[in-house]
CSV table of C-alpha atoms in Angstrom, one decimal:
chain,number,residue,atom,x,y,z
A,171,MET,CA,-55.8,-178.3,50.5
A,172,PHE,CA,-54.6,-177.1,47.1
A,173,PRO,CA,-50.9,-176.1,47.2
A,174,ILE,CA,-51.0,-172.4,46.1
A,175,GLN,CA,-47.2,-172.4,45.9
A,176,THR,CA,-47.4,-174.6,42.8
A,177,LEU,CA,-49.2,-171.9,40.8
A,178,PRO,CA,-46.8,-170.1,38.3
A,179,THR,CA,-45.7,-166.6,39.4
A,180,ASP,CA,-46.5,-165.1,36.0
A,181,PHE,CA,-50.0,-166.5,36.3
A,182,LEU,CA,-50.6,-165.0,39.8
A,183,THR,CA,-49.2,-161.7,38.8
A,184,ARG,CA,-51.5,-161.4,35.8
A,185,MET,CA,-54.5,-162.5,37.8
A,186,GLU,CA,-53.8,-159.9,40.5
A,187,SER,CA,-53.7,-157.3,37.8
A,188,MET,CA,-56.9,-158.5,36.2
A,189,LEU,CA,-59.0,-158.9,39.4
A,190,GLY,CA,-57.7,-156.1,41.6
A,191,PRO,CA,-59.7,-156.1,44.9
A,192,ALA,CA,-61.3,-159.5,44.1
A,193,TYR,CA,-57.9,-161.2,43.9
A,194,PRO,CA,-57.8,-162.4,47.5
A,195,ASP,CA,-61.2,-164.0,47.0
A,196,PHE,CA,-59.9,-165.7,43.9
A,197,LEU,CA,-56.9,-167.1,45.7
A,198,ALA,CA,-59.1,-168.3,48.6
A,199,SER,CA,-61.2,-170.3,46.2
A,200,TYR,CA,-58.3,-172.7,45.7
A,201,HIS,CA,-58.6,-173.7,49.3
A,202,LYS,CA,-62.2,-174.7,48.9
A,203,PRO,CA,-63.3,-178.2,48.0
A,204,ARG,CA,-64.0,-178.7,44.3
A,205,LYS,CA,-67.6,-179.2,43.3
A,206,ASN,CA,-68.5,-182.4,41.4
A,207,GLY,CA,-71.3,-182.6,38.8
A,208,LEU,CA,-73.3,-184.9,36.7
A,209,ARG,CA,-75.7,-184.1,33.8
A,210,VAL,CA,-78.8,-186.2,33.3
A,211,ASN,CA,-79.4,-187.7,29.8
A,212,SER,CA,-82.7,-186.1,28.8
A,213,LEU,CA,-82.9,-188.4,25.8
A,214,LYS,CA,-83.6,-191.3,28.3
A,215,ILE,CA,-85.0,-189.8,31.4
A,216,THR,CA,-86.3,-186.5,32.9
A,217,PRO,CA,-84.3,-184.8,35.7
A,218,GLU,CA,-87.4,-185.3,37.9
A,219,ASN,CA,-87.6,-189.0,37.3
A,220,PHE,CA,-83.9,-189.4,37.7
A,221,LYS,CA,-84.0,-187.9,41.1
A,222,ARG,CA,-86.6,-190.4,42.1
A,223,ILE,CA,-84.3,-193.4,41.3
A,224,CYS,CA,-80.9,-191.9,42.1
A,225,PRO,CA,-79.4,-193.7,45.1
A,226,PHE,CA,-77.4,-190.6,46.3
A,227,SER,CA,-78.3,-187.0,47.1
A,228,LEU,CA,-78.3,-184.3,44.4
A,229,GLU,CA,-78.3,-180.5,44.4
A,230,PRO,CA,-79.4,-178.6,41.2
A,231,ILE,CA,-76.8,-176.7,39.3
A,232,PRO,CA,-78.2,-173.2,38.6
A,233,TRP,CA,-77.1,-172.8,35.0
A,234,ALA,CA,-78.0,-176.3,33.7
A,235,THR,CA,-81.6,-177.5,34.1
A,236,ASN,CA,-80.5,-181.2,34.0
A,237,GLY,CA,-77.2,-180.7,35.9
A,238,PHE,CA,-76.7,-181.6,39.6
A,239,PHE,CA,-73.9,-181.4,42.2
A,240,TYR,CA,-73.2,-184.6,44.1
A,241,GLU,CA,-71.0,-185.4,47.0
A,242,PRO,CA,-67.6,-187.1,46.3
A,243,GLU,CA,-68.4,-190.2,48.4
A,244,ALA,CA,-71.4,-190.9,46.1
A,245,ARG,CA,-69.1,-192.6,43.5
A,246,PRO,CA,-71.6,-192.3,40.6
A,247,ALA,CA,-69.2,-193.9,38.1
A,248,ALA,CA,-69.6,-197.2,40.0
A,249,SER,CA,-73.4,-197.1,39.8
A,250,PRO,CA,-75.3,-199.3,37.2
A,251,LEU,CA,-77.2,-196.1,36.3
A,252,TYR,CA,-74.0,-194.8,34.7
A,253,ARG,CA,-73.7,-197.9,32.5
A,254,LEU,CA,-77.3,-197.4,31.4
A,255,GLY,CA,-76.3,-194.0,30.0
A,256,LEU,CA,-78.6,-192.0,32.3
A,257,TYR,CA,-76.0,-189.4,33.1
A,258,TYR,CA,-72.5,-188.0,32.2
A,259,LEU,CA,-70.0,-186.9,34.8
A,260,GLN,CA,-69.0,-183.4,34.0
A,261,GLU,CA,-67.3,-180.4,35.8
A,262,PRO,CA,-70.2,-178.1,36.7
A,263,SER,CA,-68.9,-175.0,34.8
A,264,ALA,CA,-68.3,-177.1,31.7
A,265,MET,CA,-72.1,-177.7,31.4
A,266,ALA,CA,-72.7,-174.0,30.7
A,267,PRO,CA,-71.7,-173.8,27.0
A,268,ALA,CA,-74.0,-176.5,25.7
A,269,ALA,CA,-76.8,-175.3,28.1
A,270,LEU,CA,-76.7,-171.8,26.6
A,271,LEU,CA,-76.7,-173.0,22.9
A,272,PRO,CA,-80.4,-173.3,22.0
A,273,ILE,CA,-80.7,-176.7,20.3
A,274,GLN,CA,-84.0,-177.8,18.7
A,275,PRO,CA,-84.9,-181.2,17.3
A,276,GLY,CA,-84.1,-181.2,13.6
A,277,ASP,CA,-81.2,-178.8,13.8
A,278,LYS,CA,-77.9,-179.6,12.0
A,279,VAL,CA,-75.3,-179.2,14.8
A,280,LEU,CA,-71.5,-179.3,14.8
A,281,ASP,CA,-69.3,-179.8,17.9
A,282,LEU,CA,-66.0,-178.9,16.4
A,283,CYS,CA,-63.6,-179.8,19.3
A,284,ALA,CA,-65.8,-182.5,20.8
A,285,ALA,CA,-63.7,-185.1,22.7
A,286,PRO,CA,-64.2,-186.6,25.1
A,287,GLY,CA,-67.9,-185.9,24.6
A,288,GLY,CA,-69.2,-184.0,27.6
A,289,LYS,CA,-70.8,-181.3,25.4
A,290,SER,CA,-71.6,-183.5,22.4
A,291,THR,CA,-73.7,-185.9,24.5
A,292,GLU,CA,-75.8,-182.9,25.7
A,293,LEU,CA,-76.2,-181.5,22.2
A,294,GLY,CA,-77.2,-185.0,20.8
A,295,ALA,CA,-79.7,-185.6,23.6
A,296,ARG,CA,-81.5,-182.4,22.9
A,297,LEU,CA,-81.8,-183.2,19.2
A,298,LYS,CA,-84.1,-186.2,20.3
A,299,GLY,CA,-82.9,-188.3,17.4
A,300,GLN,CA,-83.9,-185.7,14.8
A,301,GLY,CA,-81.6,-183.7,12.6
A,302,LEU,CA,-77.8,-184.3,12.6
A,303,LEU,CA,-74.9,-184.1,15.1
A,304,VAL,CA,-71.4,-184.0,13.7
A,305,ALA,CA,-69.0,-184.5,16.5
A,306,ASN,CA,-65.4,-183.9,15.5
A,307,ASP,CA,-62.0,-184.0,17.2
A,308,ILE,CA,-58.5,-183.8,15.6
A,309,ASN,CA,-57.1,-186.1,18.3
A,310,GLY,CA,-57.5,-189.8,17.3
A,311,PRO,CA,-57.3,-191.5,20.7
A,312,ARG,CA,-59.6,-188.9,22.2
A,313,CYS,CA,-62.1,-189.5,19.4
A,314,LYS,CA,-62.5,-193.1,20.5
A,315,ALA,CA,-63.7,-191.9,23.9
A,316,LEU,CA,-66.0,-189.4,22.2
A,317,LEU,CA,-67.6,-192.2,20.2
A,318,ARG,CA,-68.0,-194.4,23.2
A,319,ASN,CA,-69.8,-191.7,25.2
A,320,LEU,CA,-72.1,-190.9,22.4
A,321,GLU,CA,-73.0,-194.6,22.1
A,322,LEU,CA,-73.5,-194.8,25.8
A,323,PHE,CA,-76.0,-191.9,25.6
A,324,GLY,CA,-78.0,-193.6,22.8
A,325,ILE,CA,-77.2,-191.0,20.2
A,326,SER,CA,-78.4,-192.5,16.9
A,327,ASN,CA,-78.0,-189.5,14.5
A,328,GLY,CA,-74.3,-188.7,14.9
A,329,PHE,CA,-71.4,-188.5,12.4
A,330,VAL,CA,-68.2,-188.8,14.4
A,331,THR,CA,-65.2,-187.5,12.6
A,332,ASN,CA,-61.4,-187.3,13.2
A,333,GLU,CA,-60.5,-184.3,11.1
A,334,SER,CA,-59.0,-180.8,11.1
A,335,PRO,CA,-61.5,-177.9,11.1
A,336,GLN,CA,-60.1,-176.8,7.8
A,337,ARG,CA,-60.9,-180.1,6.1
A,338,LEU,CA,-64.4,-180.1,7.5
A,339,ALA,CA,-65.0,-176.6,6.3
A,340,GLY,CA,-64.3,-177.7,2.8
A,341,GLN,CA,-67.1,-180.3,3.0
A,342,PHE,CA,-69.7,-178.3,4.9
A,343,PRO,CA,-69.8,-174.7,3.6
A,344,GLU,CA,-72.6,-172.7,5.5
A,345,PHE,CA,-74.3,-176.0,6.4
A,346,PHE,CA,-74.8,-176.0,10.2
A,347,ASP,CA,-77.6,-174.3,12.1
A,348,LYS,CA,-75.6,-174.4,15.4
A,349,ILE,CA,-71.9,-174.8,16.1
A,350,LEU,CA,-70.1,-175.3,19.4
A,351,VAL,CA,-66.4,-174.4,19.6
A,352,ASP,CA,-65.1,-175.5,23.0
A,353,ALA,CA,-61.6,-174.4,22.0
A,354,PRO,CA,-58.3,-175.9,23.0
A,355,CYS,CA,-56.8,-173.5,25.5
A,356,SER,CA,-54.2,-172.9,28.1
A,357,GLY,CA,-56.5,-174.5,30.7
A,358,GLU,CA,-56.0,-172.1,33.6
A,359,GLY,CA,-59.5,-172.7,34.8
A,360,MET,CA,-58.7,-176.3,35.4
A,361,PHE,CA,-55.5,-175.8,37.6
A,362,ARG,CA,-57.4,-176.9,40.7
A,363,LYS,CA,-58.7,-180.0,38.9
A,364,GLU,CA,-55.7,-181.1,36.9
A,365,ALA,CA,-52.2,-180.6,38.2
A,366,ALA,CA,-50.7,-181.5,34.9
A,367,ALA,CA,-52.1,-178.2,33.4
A,368,ILE,CA,-49.9,-176.2,35.8
A,369,LYS,CA,-46.7,-178.0,34.7
A,370,THR,CA,-47.2,-177.2,31.0
A,371,TRP,CA,-48.4,-173.6,31.5
A,372,ASN,CA,-46.5,-170.4,30.5
A,373,LEU,CA,-47.4,-167.0,29.2
A,374,GLU,CA,-46.4,-168.0,25.7
A,375,LYS,CA,-48.9,-170.9,25.7
A,376,SER,CA,-51.8,-168.4,25.9
A,377,LEU,CA,-50.4,-166.7,22.8
A,378,SER,CA,-50.0,-169.9,20.8
A,379,CYS,CA,-53.5,-171.1,21.9
A,380,ALA,CA,-55.0,-167.7,20.8
A,381,LYS,CA,-53.5,-168.2,17.3
A,382,LEU,CA,-54.9,-171.7,17.0
A,383,GLN,CA,-58.4,-170.5,18.3
A,384,ARG,CA,-58.5,-167.9,15.6
A,385,GLU,CA,-57.9,-170.5,12.9
A,386,ILE,CA,-60.6,-172.8,14.4
A,387,LEU,CA,-63.1,-169.9,14.6
A,388,LYS,CA,-62.4,-169.1,10.9
A,389,SER,CA,-63.4,-172.6,9.9
A,390,ALA,CA,-66.4,-172.6,12.2
A,391,ILE,CA,-67.7,-169.4,10.7
A,392,GLN,CA,-67.3,-170.8,7.2
A,393,MET,CA,-69.5,-173.8,8.2
A,394,LEU,CA,-72.2,-171.7,9.9
A,395,SER,CA,-75.4,-171.2,8.0
A,396,PRO,CA,-76.7,-167.6,7.6
A,397,GLY,CA,-78.9,-167.1,10.6
A,398,GLY,CA,-77.0,-169.7,12.6
A,399,LEU,CA,-75.5,-169.6,16.1
A,400,LEU,CA,-72.0,-170.2,17.2
A,401,ALA,CA,-71.1,-170.8,20.8
A,402,TYR,CA,-67.5,-170.2,21.8
A,403,SER,CA,-66.0,-171.4,25.1
A,404,THR,CA,-62.7,-171.9,26.9
A,405,CYS,CA,-61.7,-173.1,30.4
A,406,THR,CA,-59.0,-170.4,30.8
A,407,PHE,CA,-58.9,-166.9,32.3
A,408,ALA,CA,-56.4,-165.5,29.7
A,409,PRO,CA,-57.8,-162.4,28.0
A,410,GLU,CA,-56.0,-163.2,24.7
A,411,GLU,CA,-58.0,-166.5,24.4
A,412,ASN,CA,-61.3,-165.0,25.5
A,413,GLU,CA,-62.3,-161.4,24.9
A,414,GLY,CA,-59.3,-161.2,22.6
A,415,ALA,CA,-60.6,-164.1,20.4
A,416,ILE,CA,-64.1,-162.6,20.2
A,417,SER,CA,-62.6,-159.1,19.4
A,418,HIS,CA,-60.9,-160.7,16.4
A,419,VAL,CA,-64.1,-162.2,15.2
A,420,LEU,CA,-66.0,-158.9,15.5
A,421,GLU,CA,-63.2,-157.1,13.6
A,422,CYS,CA,-62.6,-159.6,10.8
A,423,TYR,CA,-66.1,-161.1,10.3
A,424,PRO,CA,-68.7,-158.2,10.1
A,425,GLU,CA,-71.4,-160.8,9.5
A,426,MET,CA,-70.9,-162.0,13.1
A,427,ASP,CA,-72.4,-160.3,16.1
A,428,LEU,CA,-72.6,-161.1,19.8
A,429,ILE,CA,-75.9,-162.2,21.4
A,430,GLU,CA,-76.7,-161.1,24.9
A,431,LEU,CA,-76.6,-164.0,27.3
A,432,PRO,CA,-78.7,-164.3,30.5
A,433,GLN,CA,-77.0,-162.7,33.5
A,434,THR,CA,-77.2,-164.6,36.8
A,435,GLN,CA,-75.5,-164.1,40.1
A,436,ASP,CA,-73.1,-166.9,39.2
A,437,PHE,CA,-71.9,-165.3,36.0
A,438,THR,CA,-70.1,-162.0,35.3
A,439,PRO,CA,-70.0,-160.0,32.0
A,440,GLY,CA,-66.9,-160.1,29.7
A,441,ASN,CA,-64.6,-157.1,30.0
A,442,PRO,CA,-64.2,-154.9,26.9
A,443,LEU,CA,-60.9,-153.6,28.2
A,444,TRP,CA,-59.5,-157.1,28.0
A,445,GLY,CA,-60.2,-157.1,24.3
A,446,ASN,CA,-60.3,-154.4,21.7
A,447,GLY,CA,-62.6,-152.1,23.8
A,448,ASP,CA,-65.8,-153.0,21.8
A,449,PRO,CA,-68.6,-152.5,24.3
A,450,ARG,CA,-70.4,-155.6,22.9
A,451,LEU,CA,-67.8,-157.8,24.7
A,452,ASN,CA,-69.8,-157.3,27.9
A,453,ARG,CA,-72.3,-159.7,26.3
A,454,CYS,CA,-69.8,-162.5,26.9
A,455,LEU,CA,-69.9,-164.4,30.2
A,456,ARG,CA,-67.2,-165.4,32.7
A,457,LEU,CA,-67.5,-168.0,35.4
A,458,TRP,CA,-65.0,-167.4,38.2
A,459,PRO,CA,-64.3,-170.0,40.9
A,460,HIS,CA,-64.7,-167.3,43.6
A,461,ARG,CA,-68.1,-166.3,42.2
A,462,CYS,CA,-69.7,-169.6,41.4
A,463,PRO,CA,-69.6,-173.2,42.5
A,464,GLY,CA,-67.4,-174.5,39.7
A,465,GLU,CA,-64.1,-173.9,37.9
A,466,GLY,CA,-63.1,-171.2,35.5
A,467,HIS,CA,-64.9,-170.8,32.1
A,468,PHE,CA,-65.6,-168.2,29.4
A,469,LEU,CA,-68.6,-168.1,27.1
A,470,ALA,CA,-69.8,-166.2,24.1
A,471,LEU,CA,-72.7,-166.7,21.7
A,472,LEU,CA,-72.5,-165.3,18.2
A,473,CYS,CA,-74.9,-165.1,15.4
A,474,LYS,CA,-74.3,-164.9,11.6
A,475,SER,CA,-76.1,-162.2,9.7
A,476,GLY,CA,-79.6,-163.3,8.8
A,477,CYS,CA,-80.3,-164.4,12.4
A,478,GLY,CA,-84.1,-164.8,12.9
A,479,GLU,CA,-84.8,-164.7,9.2
A,480,LYS,CA,-85.8,-167.5,6.9
A,481,THR,CA,-82.9,-167.8,4.4
A,482,GLU,CA,-83.0,-169.9,1.3
A,483,LYS,CA,-80.2,-172.4,1.3
A,484,LYS,CA,-79.0,-174.5,-1.5
A,485,ARG,CA,-80.4,-178.0,-1.1
A,486,ARG,CA,-77.7,-180.6,-1.0
A,487,LYS,CA,-78.6,-184.0,-2.1
A,488,LEU,CA,-78.6,-186.3,0.9
A,489,LYS,CA,-76.4,-189.4,1.0
A,490,LYS,CA,-78.2,-192.5,0.1
A,491,ALA,CA,-77.3,-195.8,1.8
A,492,GLU,CA,-75.5,-198.4,-0.2
A,493,LYS,CA,-77.8,-201.1,-1.4
A,494,ILE,CA,-78.2,-204.2,0.8
A,495,SER,CA,-78.8,-207.6,-0.6
A,496,ARG,CA,-82.2,-209.3,-0.4
A,497,SER,CA,-80.8,-211.9,2.0
A,498,GLN,CA,-79.2,-209.3,4.2
A,499,LYS,CA,-82.5,-207.3,4.4
A,500,VAL,CA,-84.4,-210.5,5.3
A,501,LEU,CA,-82.1,-211.2,8.3
A,502,LEU,CA,-82.2,-207.6,9.4
A,503,GLU,CA,-85.9,-207.3,9.1
A,504,GLU,CA,-86.5,-210.5,10.9
A,505,PHE,CA,-84.6,-209.1,13.9
A,506,LEU,CA,-85.6,-205.5,13.8
A,507,GLN,CA,-89.3,-205.8,12.9
A,508,PRO,CA,-90.3,-206.8,16.4
A,509,LEU,CA,-88.4,-203.8,17.7
A,510,ALA,CA,-90.1,-201.3,15.5
A,511,ALA,CA,-91.9,-199.5,18.3
A,512,VAL,CA,-88.6,-198.8,20.2
A,513,LEU,CA,-86.1,-198.2,17.4
A,514,PRO,CA,-84.6,-194.7,17.3
A,515,MET,CA,-86.7,-191.9,15.7
A,516,ASP,CA,-87.1,-191.7,11.9
A,517,PHE,CA,-86.0,-195.3,11.3
A,518,SER,CA,-86.1,-195.9,7.6
A,519,TRP,CA,-84.9,-198.9,5.5
A,520,GLU,CA,-83.7,-196.3,2.9
A,521,ARG,CA,-81.0,-195.3,5.4
A,522,VAL,CA,-79.9,-198.8,6.4
A,523,GLU,CA,-76.4,-199.6,5.0
A,524,VAL,CA,-74.2,-202.7,5.2
A,525,ARG,CA,-70.5,-202.3,5.0
A,526,THR,CA,-68.2,-205.3,5.4
A,527,ASP,CA,-71.1,-207.3,7.0
A,528,LYS,CA,-71.8,-204.5,9.5
A,529,ALA,CA,-75.2,-202.8,9.4
A,530,TYR,CA,-75.7,-199.1,10.1
A,531,LEU,CA,-78.6,-196.7,10.3
A,532,LEU,CA,-77.3,-193.5,8.6
A,533,PRO,CA,-78.3,-190.0,9.8
A,534,GLN,CA,-81.1,-188.5,7.9
A,535,ASP,CA,-79.6,-185.1,7.1
A,536,LEU,CA,-76.0,-186.0,6.3
A,537,PRO,CA,-75.0,-184.9,2.7
A,538,PRO,CA,-72.5,-186.8,0.6
A,539,VAL,CA,-69.0,-186.4,2.0
A,540,LYS,CA,-65.7,-187.6,0.5
A,541,GLY,CA,-62.3,-188.2,1.9
A,542,LEU,CA,-63.1,-187.5,5.6
A,543,HIS,CA,-61.7,-189.8,8.2
A,544,PHE,CA,-64.6,-190.9,10.5
A,545,LEU,CA,-65.2,-193.3,13.3
A,546,ARG,CA,-68.9,-193.7,12.9
A,547,ASN,CA,-71.6,-192.7,10.5
A,548,GLY,CA,-75.0,-193.1,12.2
A,549,LEU,CA,-76.0,-195.9,14.5
A,550,PHE,CA,-74.1,-199.3,14.4
A,551,LEU,CA,-77.0,-201.8,14.4
A,552,GLY,CA,-75.0,-205.0,14.5
A,553,GLU,CA,-73.2,-207.6,12.4
A,554,LEU,CA,-74.3,-210.2,9.8
A,555,LYS,CA,-72.6,-213.5,10.4
A,556,LYS,CA,-73.2,-216.7,8.5
A,557,ASN,CA,-76.9,-216.3,7.9
A,558,ARG,CA,-77.6,-214.7,11.3
A,559,PHE,CA,-77.6,-211.2,12.7
A,560,GLU,CA,-75.9,-210.3,16.0
A,561,PRO,CA,-77.1,-206.9,17.4
A,562,SER,CA,-74.7,-204.3,18.7
A,563,GLN,CA,-74.3,-202.8,22.2
A,564,PRO,CA,-75.0,-199.3,20.7
A,565,LEU,CA,-78.3,-200.5,19.4
A,566,ALA,CA,-79.4,-201.8,22.8
A,567,LEU,CA,-78.5,-198.4,24.4
A,568,ALA,CA,-80.4,-196.5,21.6
A,569,LEU,CA,-83.7,-198.3,22.1
A,570,THR,CA,-86.3,-195.8,23.1
A,571,GLY,CA,-88.5,-197.9,25.3
A,572,ALA,CA,-89.1,-201.5,26.6
A,573,PRO,CA,-88.4,-204.0,23.9
A,574,PRO,CA,-90.8,-206.9,23.6
A,575,ALA,CA,-88.1,-209.5,24.3
A,576,ARG,CA,-86.6,-208.4,27.6
A,577,MET,CA,-85.7,-209.3,31.1
A,578,ASP,CA,-86.2,-206.4,33.5
A,579,ILE,CA,-84.7,-206.4,37.0
A,580,PRO,CA,-83.8,-203.7,39.5
A,581,SER,CA,-80.5,-201.9,39.0
A,582,MET,CA,-79.4,-202.9,42.5
A,583,ASP,CA,-80.0,-206.6,41.8
A,584,ALA,CA,-76.6,-208.4,42.2
A,585,ARG,CA,-77.1,-210.0,38.8
A,586,ILE,CA,-76.7,-206.6,37.1
A,587,HIS,CA,-73.2,-206.4,38.6
A,588,ASN,CA,-72.5,-210.0,37.4
A,589,TYR,CA,-73.7,-209.2,33.9
A,590,LEU,CA,-71.4,-206.1,33.7
A,591,GLN,CA,-68.6,-208.5,34.6
A,592,GLY,CA,-69.4,-210.8,31.6
A,593,GLU,CA,-71.1,-213.5,33.6
A,594,PRO,CA,-74.2,-215.5,32.5
A,595,ILE,CA,-77.5,-214.5,34.3
A,596,PRO,CA,-79.8,-217.1,35.8
A,597,THR,CA,-83.5,-216.3,35.3
A,598,ALA,CA,-86.5,-217.2,37.5
A,599,PRO,CA,-89.8,-218.4,35.8
A,600,GLY,CA,-91.6,-215.4,34.3
A,601,GLU,CA,-88.7,-213.0,34.7
A,602,CYS,CA,-88.1,-212.9,30.9
A,603,THR,CA,-90.8,-212.1,28.3
A,604,VAL,CA,-89.5,-214.9,26.0
A,605,THR,CA,-88.4,-218.4,26.7
A,606,SER,CA,-85.5,-218.5,24.2
A,607,GLY,CA,-83.4,-216.4,21.8
A,608,TRP,CA,-82.2,-212.8,21.9
A,609,ALA,CA,-83.4,-210.5,24.7
A,610,VAL,CA,-82.5,-207.2,26.2
A,611,LEU,CA,-81.4,-207.1,29.8
A,612,CYS,CA,-83.0,-204.0,31.4
A,613,ALA,CA,-82.3,-202.4,34.7
A,614,ASP,CA,-85.1,-200.3,36.2
A,615,GLY,CA,-86.8,-200.4,32.8
A,616,PHE,CA,-83.7,-199.1,30.9
A,617,PRO,CA,-81.9,-201.2,28.3
A,618,LEU,CA,-78.4,-202.3,29.4
A,619,GLY,CA,-77.3,-204.9,26.8
A,620,TRP,CA,-78.1,-208.1,25.0
A,621,GLY,CA,-78.2,-211.7,26.1
A,622,LYS,CA,-79.4,-214.9,24.6
A,623,LEU,CA,-81.8,-217.0,26.6
A,624,VAL,CA,-81.0,-220.7,26.6
A,625,ASN,CA,-82.6,-223.2,29.1
A,626,GLY,CA,-83.4,-220.5,31.7
A,627,MET,CA,-80.0,-218.9,31.5
A,628,LEU,CA,-79.3,-215.6,29.8
A,629,LYS,CA,-76.0,-216.0,28.0
A,630,ASN,CA,-74.0,-212.8,28.4
A,631,LYS,CA,-73.5,-210.7,25.2
A,632,TYR,CA,-72.1,-207.6,26.9
A,633,PRO,CA,-69.0,-206.7,24.9
A,634,SER,CA,-65.7,-207.1,26.7
A,635,GLY,CA,-64.6,-203.7,25.5
A,636,TRP,CA,-67.5,-202.1,27.4
A,637,ARG,CA,-66.6,-203.6,30.8
């Protein structure tokens, strides 16, 4: 049972003032078990097909068509299906912001405060390999987790940056069709989930977070294309960081307006009295732990003037890949040509680049950028080493179907566990579609990683950093 006595007195006093008669129900929610959620990777599998192969029971999350509750004893992080990138473990309420931002294949999308990647993976999956996803976070170590999660999901059209919003704004003026700002906040909605958030909380933290959020929103608005959409979310209850932040946007940026979001029994409208009184603030949404099966969250969807109209934008010359040598292309083509049918969408040799013997497939819609610190530009294909090419783990996970050279066994086969531990895999006659050379080990038809077949044994090429 959650220790209510650990909650700060100032926090409880403010919540009682905000909620009035609903305050006892709010307190009672802390004594209820937390709900656990996972979100299916729609880039690889439909929710319906996932339910057929999932070894544990699932219950749909109302506000996310590919989200499900699961029981704690299920231990989904230990399942091979997780290593296949078929789902992401995510707090149920945290699925709402990405679910409510209407992403279409071909959009240019920015997740401005993206780490560790829960929302970026959903945005990238819905792009279906088309358009561009820029996933940014100012925190370097968290950015590494962001990159890993995007690679696990098979996202091939991402640009992962480690920059301040202000520096990004200088490179991408009015560029993005859709932007998500899941803002750094005081984290009150996560008190039940993360005890550390309680220890660092005080009333002043909400004020400092509110100031930072305004700065981030300023940069986001500068990068939003006319007619574009900006989703803003926090995991806090503090009015200063929610209705207060949106009030600031409506007052200072007349080109921005709030869009009405769908109302459900799980959501409640924003409260204009907790902002500047603008009646449009009731178009925001709040997720309360005593009203819905999840933690606390706040959502707002804004549009920039020109929404719904075709606006002429200045065409920015797209970045061209650096030239690759004839010998490098020969090696790459020899390996990639047989994979042509299962390579990520919009594969083009014009976008293949080799830097320090590492080959990448660049995103199609990324314009030239200078001086930005980034962790990945596009899909890491593999490495050229002494007249040979060694494919990467991200390439295996980004394949869109069954590669011709493969070994496909059930995900519950003990050899899958052994492979993930770095062990070589014995093969039975006919189990592998080739008799020697590189092959993809698949589990239940989904690529898991590379191996090299030698004398009936699949030599393990699963990277140690992925175990």
